[in-house]
Amino acid sequence: MSIELELEEVRPLAAPRLLTRVNARLAWSGMCVAMVGLMAIVCVVFYQVFGRYVLNDSPTWAESLAIVLVLYVTLIGAAVGVRDAGHIGLESFLVMLPDPIRRKVEIVIYALVGVFGACMAYNGWVLGTSVAPYFIPNLHVSEAVRYIPLVLSGVLIVLFAIEHVVAIIRGEEVAPSWN
């Protein structure tokens, strides 16, 4: 009898769901991309300051590259924040609600977040394709590069919002990516 109890306790933890596994890897990869991007921003800005004040020859491409990198870091980091529930919320309001109502409100919140992510992805795609023929002058790459993180972030936000809705319906919690 005790052996059966031990097996029942282990079974729910044995195999995480596919969406959770995929999203956990995507979120972890997103955090890595954001960290590498942040380090790249620091290096590029340091090089620009060094070039301006020490070499007296500021690189013209450094500011444009730093701005593009900031877009990647903030948008991918924001998407990971949605999965880790690090976004701005009114937790004190939700805590005061009874559990059945709180769960319904959380589902509505994450559904709206998912719709917002879908709008980000769609409009980022439309804007990116409209400016693709033009180039960023100092970098000599397409202007569409600025809209790639908007599309990626939107898609990630949709996936992470779906994961949260499914977890709420099942009565589970989404474990943060950094665990």
PDB file of C-alpha atoms in Angstrom:
ATOM      1  CA  MET A   1       0.000   0.000   0.000  1.00  0.00           C
ATOM      2  CA  SER A   2       2.780   2.429   0.813  1.00  0.00           C
ATOM      3  CA  ILE A   3       4.503   1.645  -2.495  1.00  0.00           C
ATOM      4  CA  GLU A   4       1.359   2.654  -4.395  1.00  0.00           C
ATOM      5  CA  LEU A   5       1.173   5.953  -2.501  1.00  0.00           C
ATOM      6  CA  GLU A   6       4.767   6.748  -3.344  1.00  0.00           C
ATOM      7  CA  LEU A   7       4.171   6.045  -7.042  1.00  0.00           C
ATOM      8  CA  GLU A   8       1.052   8.217  -7.086  1.00  0.00           C
ATOM      9  CA  GLU A   9       2.983  11.113  -5.558  1.00  0.00           C
ATOM     10  CA  VAL A  10       5.775  10.847  -8.142  1.00  0.00           C
ATOM     11  CA  ARG A  11       3.560  10.419 -11.236  1.00  0.00           C
ATOM     12  CA  PRO A  12       2.282  14.031 -11.609  1.00  0.00           C
ATOM     13  CA  LEU A  13       5.821  15.402 -11.487  1.00  0.00           C
ATOM     14  CA  ALA A  14       7.345  12.855 -13.878  1.00  0.00           C
ATOM     15  CA  ALA A  15       6.455  14.266 -17.300  1.00  0.00           C
ATOM     16  CA  PRO A  16       5.902  17.980 -17.847  1.00  0.00           C
ATOM     17  CA  ARG A  17       3.466  18.872 -20.584  1.00  0.00           C
ATOM     18  CA  LEU A  18       4.761  19.560 -24.107  1.00  0.00           C
ATOM     19  CA  LEU A  19       3.751  23.242 -24.172  1.00  0.00           C
ATOM     20  CA  THR A  20       5.408  23.811 -20.803  1.00  0.00           C
ATOM     21  CA  ARG A  21       8.628  22.123 -21.933  1.00  0.00           C
ATOM     22  CA  VAL A  22       8.730  24.080 -25.194  1.00  0.00           C
ATOM     23  CA  ASN A  23       7.883  27.387 -23.502  1.00  0.00           C
ATOM     24  CA  ALA A  24      10.442  26.821 -20.740  1.00  0.00           C
ATOM     25  CA  ARG A  25      13.168  26.342 -23.356  1.00  0.00           C
ATOM     26  CA  LEU A  26      11.978  29.332 -25.367  1.00  0.00           C
ATOM     27  CA  ALA A  27      11.917  31.521 -22.259  1.00  0.00           C
ATOM     28  CA  TRP A  28      15.352  30.336 -21.172  1.00  0.00           C
ATOM     29  CA  SER A  29      16.706  30.969 -24.679  1.00  0.00           C
ATOM     30  CA  GLY A  30      15.050  34.396 -24.661  1.00  0.00           C
ATOM     31  CA  MET A  31      16.735  35.253 -21.375  1.00  0.00           C
ATOM     32  CA  CYS A  32      20.095  34.152 -22.792  1.00  0.00           C
ATOM     33  CA  VAL A  33      19.562  36.271 -25.912  1.00  0.00           C
ATOM     34  CA  ALA A  34      18.614  39.246 -23.741  1.00  0.00           C
ATOM     35  CA  MET A  35      21.694  38.809 -21.524  1.00  0.00           C
ATOM     36  CA  VAL A  36      24.036  38.506 -24.501  1.00  0.00           C
ATOM     37  CA  GLY A  37      22.332  41.526 -26.091  1.00  0.00           C
ATOM     38  CA  LEU A  38      22.771  43.529 -22.902  1.00  0.00           C
ATOM     39  CA  MET A  39      26.470  42.678 -22.788  1.00  0.00           C
ATOM     40  CA  ALA A  40      26.757  43.619 -26.466  1.00  0.00           C
ATOM     41  CA  ILE A  41      25.105  46.987 -25.754  1.00  0.00           C
ATOM     42  CA  VAL A  42      27.625  47.659 -23.002  1.00  0.00           C
ATOM     43  CA  CYS A  43      30.530  46.742 -25.306  1.00  0.00           C
ATOM     44  CA  VAL A  44      29.228  48.822 -28.223  1.00  0.00           C
ATOM     45  CA  VAL A  45      28.575  51.882 -26.069  1.00  0.00           C
ATOM     46  CA  PHE A  46      31.969  51.485 -24.357  1.00  0.00           C
ATOM     47  CA  TYR A  47      33.632  51.296 -27.775  1.00  0.00           C
ATOM     48  CA  GLN A  48      31.757  54.391 -28.903  1.00  0.00           C
ATOM     49  CA  VAL A  49      32.821  56.357 -25.806  1.00  0.00           C
ATOM     50  CA  PHE A  50      36.389  55.066 -26.130  1.00  0.00           C
ATOM     51  CA  GLY A  51      36.459  56.042 -29.812  1.00  0.00           C
ATOM     52  CA  ARG A  52      35.047  59.492 -29.114  1.00  0.00           C
ATOM     53  CA  TYR A  53      37.181  60.504 -26.145  1.00  0.00           C
ATOM     54  CA  VAL A  54      40.380  58.465 -26.502  1.00  0.00           C
ATOM     55  CA  LEU A  55      40.792  57.933 -30.235  1.00  0.00           C
ATOM     56  CA  ASN A  56      39.006  61.156 -31.176  1.00  0.00           C
ATOM     57  CA  ASP A  57      37.235  59.159 -33.894  1.00  0.00           C
ATOM     58  CA  SER A  58      33.757  58.030 -32.889  1.00  0.00           C
ATOM     59  CA  PRO A  59      32.414  55.034 -34.830  1.00  0.00           C
ATOM     60  CA  THR A  60      29.334  56.079 -36.783  1.00  0.00           C
ATOM     61  CA  TRP A  61      27.623  52.687 -36.582  1.00  0.00           C
ATOM     62  CA  ALA A  62      27.781  52.248 -32.800  1.00  0.00           C
ATOM     63  CA  GLU A  63      24.720  54.309 -31.860  1.00  0.00           C
ATOM     64  CA  SER A  64      22.517  52.682 -34.506  1.00  0.00           C
ATOM     65  CA  LEU A  65      23.600  49.211 -33.433  1.00  0.00           C
ATOM     66  CA  ALA A  66      22.998  50.012 -29.753  1.00  0.00           C
ATOM     67  CA  ILE A  67      19.458  51.185 -30.531  1.00  0.00           C
ATOM     68  CA  VAL A  68      18.664  48.012 -32.487  1.00  0.00           C
ATOM     69  CA  LEU A  69      20.102  45.883 -29.672  1.00  0.00           C
ATOM     70  CA  VAL A  70      17.970  47.719 -27.109  1.00  0.00           C
ATOM     71  CA  LEU A  71      14.879  46.722 -29.106  1.00  0.00           C
ATOM     72  CA  TYR A  72      15.869  43.061 -29.009  1.00  0.00           C
ATOM     73  CA  VAL A  73      16.747  43.073 -25.302  1.00  0.00           C
ATOM     74  CA  THR A  74      13.609  44.870 -24.123  1.00  0.00           C
ATOM     75  CA  LEU A  75      11.072  43.091 -26.304  1.00  0.00           C
ATOM     76  CA  ILE A  76      12.411  39.564 -25.798  1.00  0.00           C
ATOM     77  CA  GLY A  77      12.874  40.288 -22.088  1.00  0.00           C
ATOM     78  CA  ALA A  78       9.290  41.547 -21.853  1.00  0.00           C
ATOM     79  CA  ALA A  79       7.997  38.338 -23.432  1.00  0.00           C
ATOM     80  CA  VAL A  80       9.922  36.249 -20.903  1.00  0.00           C
ATOM     81  CA  GLY A  81       8.451  38.487 -18.198  1.00  0.00           C
ATOM     82  CA  VAL A  82       4.982  37.431 -19.319  1.00  0.00           C
ATOM     83  CA  ARG A  83       5.831  33.765 -18.831  1.00  0.00           C
ATOM     84  CA  ASP A  84       7.417  34.385 -15.448  1.00  0.00           C
ATOM     85  CA  ALA A  85       4.452  36.590 -14.410  1.00  0.00           C
ATOM     86  CA  GLY A  86       6.837  39.504 -14.005  1.00  0.00           C
ATOM     87  CA  HIS A  87       4.558  41.958 -15.772  1.00  0.00           C
ATOM     88  CA  ILE A  88       2.716  44.728 -14.008  1.00  0.00           C
ATOM     89  CA  GLY A  89      -0.427  43.480 -12.299  1.00  0.00           C
ATOM     90  CA  LEU A  90      -2.852  44.236  -9.523  1.00  0.00           C
ATOM     91  CA  GLU A  91      -2.046  41.252  -7.343  1.00  0.00           C
ATOM     92  CA  SER A  92      -3.636  42.813  -4.261  1.00  0.00           C
ATOM     93  CA  PHE A  93      -6.966  42.984  -6.097  1.00  0.00           C
ATOM     94  CA  LEU A  94      -6.765  39.355  -7.262  1.00  0.00           C
ATOM     95  CA  VAL A  95      -5.827  38.054  -3.813  1.00  0.00           C
ATOM     96  CA  MET A  96      -9.015  39.542  -2.351  1.00  0.00           C
ATOM     97  CA  LEU A  97     -11.261  37.663  -4.800  1.00  0.00           C
ATOM     98  CA  PRO A  98     -12.682  34.206  -4.061  1.00  0.00           C
ATOM     99  CA  ASP A  99     -10.821  31.410  -5.893  1.00  0.00           C
ATOM    100  CA  PRO A 100     -13.415  30.650  -8.614  1.00  0.00           C
ATOM    101  CA  ILE A 101     -13.763  34.331  -9.535  1.00  0.00           C
ATOM    102  CA  ARG A 102     -10.005  34.933  -9.277  1.00  0.00           C
ATOM    103  CA  ARG A 103      -9.329  32.088 -11.722  1.00  0.00           C
ATOM    104  CA  LYS A 104     -11.834  33.504 -14.220  1.00  0.00           C
ATOM    105  CA  VAL A 105     -10.331  36.986 -13.935  1.00  0.00           C
ATOM    106  CA  GLU A 106      -6.822  35.560 -14.436  1.00  0.00           C
ATOM    107  CA  ILE A 107      -8.002  33.699 -17.550  1.00  0.00           C
ATOM    108  CA  VAL A 108      -9.468  36.937 -18.941  1.00  0.00           C
ATOM    109  CA  ILE A 109      -6.230  38.791 -18.130  1.00  0.00           C
ATOM    110  CA  TYR A 110      -4.038  36.232 -19.897  1.00  0.00           C
ATOM    111  CA  ALA A 111      -6.460  36.049 -22.826  1.00  0.00           C
ATOM    112  CA  LEU A 112      -6.142  39.826 -23.228  1.00  0.00           C
ATOM    113  CA  VAL A 113      -2.356  39.555 -22.931  1.00  0.00           C
ATOM    114  CA  GLY A 114      -2.436  36.902 -25.683  1.00  0.00           C
ATOM    115  CA  VAL A 115      -4.542  39.154 -27.921  1.00  0.00           C
ATOM    116  CA  PHE A 116      -2.062  41.974 -27.299  1.00  0.00           C
ATOM    117  CA  GLY A 117       0.816  39.655 -28.261  1.00  0.00           C
ATOM    118  CA  ALA A 118      -0.991  38.618 -31.444  1.00  0.00           C
ATOM    119  CA  CYS A 119      -1.520  42.285 -32.340  1.00  0.00           C
ATOM    120  CA  MET A 120       2.176  42.946 -31.699  1.00  0.00           C
ATOM    121  CA  ALA A 121       3.217  40.083 -33.960  1.00  0.00           C
ATOM    122  CA  TYR A 122       0.817  40.978 -36.763  1.00  0.00           C
ATOM    123  CA  ASN A 123       1.516  44.713 -36.765  1.00  0.00           C
ATOM    124  CA  GLY A 124       5.259  44.134 -36.402  1.00  0.00           C
ATOM    125  CA  TRP A 125       5.084  41.904 -39.467  1.00  0.00           C
ATOM    126  CA  VAL A 126       3.118  44.494 -41.438  1.00  0.00           C
ATOM    127  CA  LEU A 127       5.470  47.324 -40.450  1.00  0.00           C
ATOM    128  CA  GLY A 128       8.563  45.200 -41.052  1.00  0.00           C
ATOM    129  CA  THR A 129       7.518  44.218 -44.550  1.00  0.00           C
ATOM    130  CA  SER A 130       6.600  47.813 -45.385  1.00  0.00           C
ATOM    131  CA  VAL A 131      10.090  49.122 -44.532  1.00  0.00           C
ATOM    132  CA  ALA A 132      12.103  46.090 -45.693  1.00  0.00           C
ATOM    133  CA  PRO A 133      13.370  47.783 -48.893  1.00  0.00           C
ATOM    134  CA  TYR A 134      14.951  50.608 -46.883  1.00  0.00           C
ATOM    135  CA  PHE A 135      18.273  50.364 -45.086  1.00  0.00           C
ATOM    136  CA  ILE A 136      19.612  51.643 -41.765  1.00  0.00           C
ATOM    137  CA  PRO A 137      22.278  54.054 -43.046  1.00  0.00           C
ATOM    138  CA  ASN A 138      25.180  53.299 -40.713  1.00  0.00           C
ATOM    139  CA  LEU A 139      24.583  49.553 -40.471  1.00  0.00           C
ATOM    140  CA  HIS A 140      23.694  48.766 -44.111  1.00  0.00           C
ATOM    141  CA  VAL A 141      20.966  46.301 -43.067  1.00  0.00           C
ATOM    142  CA  SER A 142      17.256  46.401 -43.795  1.00  0.00           C
ATOM    143  CA  GLU A 143      14.989  48.508 -41.593  1.00  0.00           C
ATOM    144  CA  ALA A 144      12.983  45.304 -41.089  1.00  0.00           C
ATOM    145  CA  VAL A 145      15.661  44.253 -38.573  1.00  0.00           C
ATOM    146  CA  ARG A 146      14.063  46.702 -36.136  1.00  0.00           C
ATOM    147  CA  TYR A 147      10.715  44.872 -36.346  1.00  0.00           C
ATOM    148  CA  ILE A 148      11.909  41.286 -35.986  1.00  0.00           C
ATOM    149  CA  PRO A 149      11.958  41.466 -32.162  1.00  0.00           C
ATOM    150  CA  LEU A 150       8.419  42.875 -32.183  1.00  0.00           C
ATOM    151  CA  VAL A 151       7.165  39.865 -34.147  1.00  0.00           C
ATOM    152  CA  LEU A 152       9.167  37.364 -32.076  1.00  0.00           C
ATOM    153  CA  SER A 153       8.053  38.925 -28.818  1.00  0.00           C
ATOM    154  CA  GLY A 154       4.425  38.918 -29.919  1.00  0.00           C
ATOM    155  CA  VAL A 155       4.547  35.225 -30.836  1.00  0.00           C
ATOM    156  CA  LEU A 156       6.266  34.370 -27.540  1.00  0.00           C
ATOM    157  CA  ILE A 157       3.694  36.365 -25.576  1.00  0.00           C
ATOM    158  CA  VAL A 158       0.871  34.435 -27.282  1.00  0.00           C
ATOM    159  CA  LEU A 159       2.519  31.093 -26.457  1.00  0.00           C
ATOM    160  CA  PHE A 160       3.200  32.100 -22.850  1.00  0.00           C
ATOM    161  CA  ALA A 161      -0.334  33.439 -22.364  1.00  0.00           C
ATOM    162  CA  ILE A 162      -1.794  30.167 -23.683  1.00  0.00           C
ATOM    163  CA  GLU A 163       0.416  28.262 -21.255  1.00  0.00           C
ATOM    164  CA  HIS A 164      -0.861  30.365 -18.350  1.00  0.00           C
ATOM    165  CA  VAL A 165      -4.512  29.913 -19.357  1.00  0.00           C
ATOM    166  CA  VAL A 166      -4.070  26.129 -19.608  1.00  0.00           C
ATOM    167  CA  ALA A 167      -2.275  26.053 -16.245  1.00  0.00           C
ATOM    168  CA  ILE A 168      -5.045  28.079 -14.571  1.00  0.00           C
ATOM    169  CA  ILE A 169      -7.718  25.766 -15.992  1.00  0.00           C
ATOM    170  CA  ARG A 170      -5.797  22.735 -14.707  1.00  0.00           C
ATOM    171  CA  GLY A 171      -5.212  24.364 -11.316  1.00  0.00           C
ATOM    172  CA  GLU A 172      -1.434  24.443 -11.799  1.00  0.00           C
ATOM    173  CA  GLU A 173       1.176  27.171 -11.736  1.00  0.00           C
ATOM    174  CA  VAL A 174       3.778  27.983 -14.364  1.00  0.00           C
ATOM    175  CA  ALA A 175       7.267  27.592 -12.938  1.00  0.00           C
ATOM    176  CA  PRO A 176       9.533  30.565 -13.664  1.00  0.00           C
ATOM    177  CA  SER A 177      12.195  30.055 -16.337  1.00  0.00           C
ATOM    178  CA  TRP A 178      15.068  30.752 -13.988  1.00  0.00           C
ATOM    179  CA  ASN A 179      14.235  27.786 -11.713  1.00  0.00           C
TER     180      ASN A 179
END
